[in-house]
GROMACS .gro file of C-alpha atoms in nm:
model
  197
    1MET     CA    1  -1.139  -0.161  -2.883
    2GLN     CA    2  -1.186   0.154  -3.040
    3LEU     CA    3  -0.898   0.384  -2.957
    4ILE     CA    4  -0.931   0.742  -3.045
    5GLN     CA    5  -0.681   1.024  -3.090
    6GLU     CA    6  -0.763   1.248  -2.819
    7ASN     CA    7  -0.582   1.539  -3.090
    8PRO     CA    8  -0.718   1.424  -3.509
    9ASP     CA    9  -0.249   1.540  -3.619
   10LEU     CA   10  -0.062   1.298  -3.609
   11SER     CA   11   0.225   1.570  -3.523
   12ALA     CA   12   0.142   1.640  -3.148
   13TYR     CA   13   0.249   1.265  -3.153
   14LEU     CA   14   0.591   1.364  -3.202
   15ALA     CA   15   0.634   1.665  -3.012
   16ALA     CA   16   0.836   1.690  -2.700
   17ASP     CA   17   0.677   1.831  -2.427
   18GLU     CA   18   0.886   1.807  -2.081
   19ALA     CA   19   0.766   1.516  -1.946
   20ILE     CA   20   0.823   1.322  -2.236
   21ASP     CA   21   1.160   1.482  -2.321
   22HIS     CA   22   1.258   1.350  -2.654
   23ARG     CA   23   1.564   1.596  -2.752
   24HIS     CA   24   1.734   1.616  -2.385
   25PRO     CA   25   2.087   1.441  -2.437
   26LEU     CA   26   2.019   1.101  -2.284
   27VAL     CA   27   1.686   0.978  -2.498
   28ARG     CA   28   1.875   1.124  -2.753
   29ALA     CA   29   2.187   0.867  -2.705
   30THR     CA   30   2.045   0.577  -2.535
   31ALA     CA   31   1.794   0.618  -2.904
   32ALA     CA   32   2.132   0.614  -3.043
   33GLN     CA   33   2.215   0.334  -2.934
   34LEU     CA   34   1.930   0.058  -2.929
   35ALA     CA   35   1.864   0.184  -3.377
   36GLU     CA   36   2.193   0.134  -3.371
   37LYS     CA   37   2.145  -0.287  -3.381
   38ALA     CA   38   1.775  -0.271  -3.498
   39ALA     CA   39   1.732  -0.317  -3.853
   40ASP     CA   40   1.409  -0.128  -3.921
   41SER     CA   41   1.154   0.116  -3.707
   42TYR     CA   42   0.974  -0.215  -3.602
   43VAL     CA   43   1.305  -0.375  -3.471
   44TYR     CA   44   1.435  -0.017  -3.342
   45ALA     CA   45   1.034   0.011  -3.133
   46GLN     CA   46   1.085  -0.376  -2.976
   47ALA     CA   47   1.423  -0.276  -2.810
   48ALA     CA   48   1.334   0.045  -2.714
   49TYR     CA   49   1.005  -0.142  -2.567
   50GLU     CA   50   1.236  -0.429  -2.400
   51TYR     CA   51   1.466  -0.159  -2.255
   52VAL     CA   52   1.230   0.039  -2.050
   53ARG     CA   53   1.100  -0.284  -1.951
   54ASP     CA   54   1.328  -0.507  -1.793
   55ALA     CA   55   1.679  -0.216  -1.786
   56ILE     CA   56   1.419   0.045  -1.546
   57PRO     CA   57   1.263  -0.197  -1.245
   58HIS     CA   58   0.897  -0.076  -1.150
   59SER     CA   59   1.080   0.209  -0.825
   60ALA     CA   60   0.685  -0.076  -0.677
   61ASP     CA   61   0.889  -0.359  -0.740
   62SER     CA   62   1.193  -0.302  -0.657
   63GLY     CA   63   1.172  -0.086  -0.271
   64ASP     CA   64   1.281   0.231  -0.467
   65PRO     CA   65   1.196   0.532  -0.359
   66ARG     CA   66   1.197   0.835  -0.603
   67VAL     CA   67   1.008   0.968  -0.827
   68THR     CA   68   1.074   1.075  -1.220
   69TRP     CA   69   0.838   1.195  -1.417
   70ARG     CA   70   1.060   1.307  -1.720
   71ALA     CA   71   1.094   1.077  -1.893
   72SER     CA   72   1.553   1.155  -1.939
   73ASP     CA   73   1.552   1.140  -1.558
   74VAL     CA   74   1.407   0.849  -1.614
   75LEU     CA   75   1.727   0.732  -1.838
   76GLU     CA   76   1.943   0.846  -1.548
   77GLN     CA   77   1.805   0.757  -1.224
   78GLY     CA   78   1.655   0.390  -1.330
   79THR     CA   79   1.339   0.449  -1.213
   80GLY     CA   80   1.034   0.471  -1.241
   81ILE     CA   81   0.675   0.350  -1.215
   82CYS     CA   82   0.405   0.234  -1.478
   83HIS     CA   83   0.359   0.658  -1.513
   84ALA     CA   84   0.730   0.727  -1.526
   85LYS     CA   85   0.857   0.454  -1.685
   86ALA     CA   86   0.516   0.596  -2.053
   87HIS     CA   87   0.671   0.887  -2.074
   88ALA     CA   88   1.057   0.734  -2.164
   89LEU     CA   89   0.932   0.498  -2.386
   90ALA     CA   90   0.694   0.745  -2.543
   91ALA     CA   91   1.076   0.960  -2.552
   92LEU     CA   92   1.234   0.689  -2.702
   93LEU     CA   93   0.980   0.625  -2.950
   94ARG     CA   94   0.900   0.955  -3.049
   95ALA     CA   95   1.253   1.070  -3.007
   96GLU     CA   96   1.278   0.798  -3.354
   97ASP     CA   97   1.032   0.973  -3.490
   98ILE     CA   98   0.781   0.661  -3.391
   99PRO     CA   99   0.471   0.772  -3.303
  100THR     CA  100   0.388   0.804  -2.984
  101ALA     CA  101   0.022   0.758  -2.790
  102LEU     CA  102  -0.035   0.781  -2.360
  103CYS     CA  103  -0.390   0.621  -2.279
  104TYR     CA  104  -0.434   0.477  -1.912
  105GLN     CA  105  -0.631   0.197  -1.747
  106ARG     CA  106  -0.827   0.233  -1.414
  107LEU     CA  107  -0.735  -0.096  -1.141
  108THR     CA  108  -0.773  -0.162  -0.888
  109HIS     CA  109  -0.598  -0.008  -0.652
  110ASP     CA  110  -0.312  -0.286  -0.523
  111ALA     CA  111  -0.273  -0.069  -0.217
  112GLY     CA  112  -0.541  -0.298  -0.102
  113SER     CA  113  -0.884  -0.038  -0.179
  114GLY     CA  114  -1.013   0.177  -0.415
  115HIS     CA  115  -0.813   0.183  -0.773
  116CYS     CA  116  -0.502   0.379  -0.955
  117VAL     CA  117  -0.481   0.479  -1.219
  118HIS     CA  118  -0.202   0.235  -1.445
  119GLY     CA  119   0.066   0.400  -1.789
  120LEU     CA  120   0.129   0.277  -2.094
  121VAL     CA  121   0.191   0.423  -2.454
  122ALA     CA  122   0.043   0.303  -2.777
  123ALA     CA  123   0.264   0.283  -3.129
  124ARG     CA  124   0.199   0.428  -3.406
  125PHE     CA  125   0.287   0.135  -3.746
  126ARG     CA  126   0.124  -0.034  -3.998
  127GLY     CA  127  -0.202   0.280  -3.949
  128GLY     CA  128  -0.314   0.170  -3.679
  129TRP     CA  129  -0.262   0.225  -3.225
  130HIS     CA  130  -0.075  -0.074  -3.103
  131ARG     CA  131  -0.035  -0.041  -2.696
  132GLN     CA  132   0.294  -0.196  -2.495
  133ASP     CA  133   0.259  -0.195  -2.102
  134CYS     CA  134   0.707  -0.137  -1.996
  135ARG     CA  135   0.589  -0.161  -1.642
  136GLY     CA  136   0.807  -0.409  -1.622
  137ASN     CA  137   0.708  -0.738  -1.544
  138LYS     CA  138   0.700  -0.993  -1.187
  139PRO     CA  139   0.563  -1.307  -1.114
  140GLY     CA  140   0.144  -1.320  -1.187
  141VAL     CA  141   0.312  -1.037  -1.512
  142ASP     CA  142   0.442  -1.134  -1.847
  143ALA     CA  143   0.315  -0.816  -2.129
  144ARG     CA  144   0.501  -0.870  -2.425
  145PHE     CA  145   0.550  -0.640  -2.691
  146SER     CA  146   0.317  -0.677  -2.961
  147LEU     CA  147   0.139  -0.542  -3.277
  148GLU     CA  148  -0.092  -0.897  -3.288
  149GLY     CA  149  -0.241  -0.832  -3.054
  150GLU     CA  150  -0.210  -0.680  -2.671
  151ARG     CA  151   0.020  -0.871  -2.432
  152LEU     CA  152  -0.042  -0.618  -2.158
  153ALA     CA  153   0.021  -0.692  -1.788
  154PHE     CA  154  -0.285  -0.694  -1.743
  155LEU     CA  155  -0.678  -0.716  -1.850
  156PRO     CA  156  -0.945  -0.493  -1.674
  157ASP     CA  157  -1.186  -0.660  -1.493
  158ALA     CA  158  -1.561  -0.476  -1.571
  159LYS     CA  159  -1.739  -0.618  -1.223
  160SER     CA  160  -1.416  -0.478  -1.052
  161ASN     CA  161  -1.517  -0.108  -1.185
  162GLU     CA  162  -1.218  -0.229  -1.407
  163MET     CA  163  -1.169  -0.023  -1.754
  164ASP     CA  164  -1.006   0.040  -2.017
  165TYR     CA  165  -0.950   0.494  -2.144
  166PRO     CA  166  -1.000   0.465  -2.503
  167VAL     CA  167  -0.826   0.790  -2.550
  168LEU     CA  168  -0.509   0.831  -2.666
  169TYR     CA  169  -0.298   1.158  -2.541
  170ALA     CA  170  -0.043   1.328  -2.691
  171ALA     CA  171   0.031   1.503  -2.300
  172PRO     CA  172   0.057   1.332  -2.003
  173HIS     CA  173  -0.302   1.331  -1.811
  174PRO     CA  174  -0.267   1.664  -1.594
  175ALA     CA  175  -0.444   1.480  -1.380
  176VAL     CA  176  -0.135   1.210  -1.343
  177LEU     CA  177   0.123   1.483  -1.405
  178ARG     CA  178   0.011   1.643  -1.131
  179ALA     CA  179   0.024   1.312  -0.892
  180LEU     CA  180   0.379   1.222  -0.998
  181LYS     CA  181   0.525   1.631  -0.919
  182ASN     CA  182   0.314   1.690  -0.676
  183ALA     CA  183   0.523   1.336  -0.425
  184PRO     CA  184   0.811   1.419  -0.238
  185ASP     CA  185   0.804   1.002  -0.186
  186ARG     CA  186   0.660   0.671  -0.376
  187PRO     CA  187   0.495   0.503  -0.102
  188HIS     CA  188   0.345   0.936  -0.092
  189LEU     CA  189   0.286   0.905  -0.465
  190TRP     CA  190   0.087   0.475  -0.387
  191GLU     CA  191  -0.170   0.661  -0.175
  192ASN     CA  192  -0.265   0.991  -0.443
  193LEU     CA  193  -0.221   0.835  -0.721
  194PRO     CA  194  -0.532   0.952  -0.962
  195ASP     CA  195  -0.806   0.756  -0.930
  196ALA     CA  196  -1.000   0.766  -1.255
  197LEU     CA  197  -0.961   0.979  -1.598
   0.00000   0.00000   0.00000
């Protein structure tokens, strides 16, 4: 699949906004702690990815009812769904000047019917974009950081009307951000995730 930058200006993928608040002291401190042990930007990116994937539980997996959407809140509260975790990873990568985009998949909703939009990131390395899914592993999900071919949590099934969206967004998609911000708790959010972009 050919990934398409929504914004041709690469600096847009380093910007801070209300969700990817990488200038927040907690984001900066977390990034500095991870960078301290990293020999280069590739090692840092993998460490940041594994931190968000493994140290911050996906709230549906853990049963946490809280809804986070701002990167600093995800880090502070230690919880979030895929979109929130993607915002946190994007903030940590951008904090170390690694261009990072938000990208999405349309998947069958695990609530049992219909579809929902799943969030992940793409990091820019070696002149290209590399998608990474930090939602968190569980039985049947084995996502890994990789610049040598994708190791995502989910592979869309076209027969089930699932798909990868090719657009690389500099900021969270408005429909996704609206759902996160308007949800009083995760069960409500789970029923009101966008089903398409």
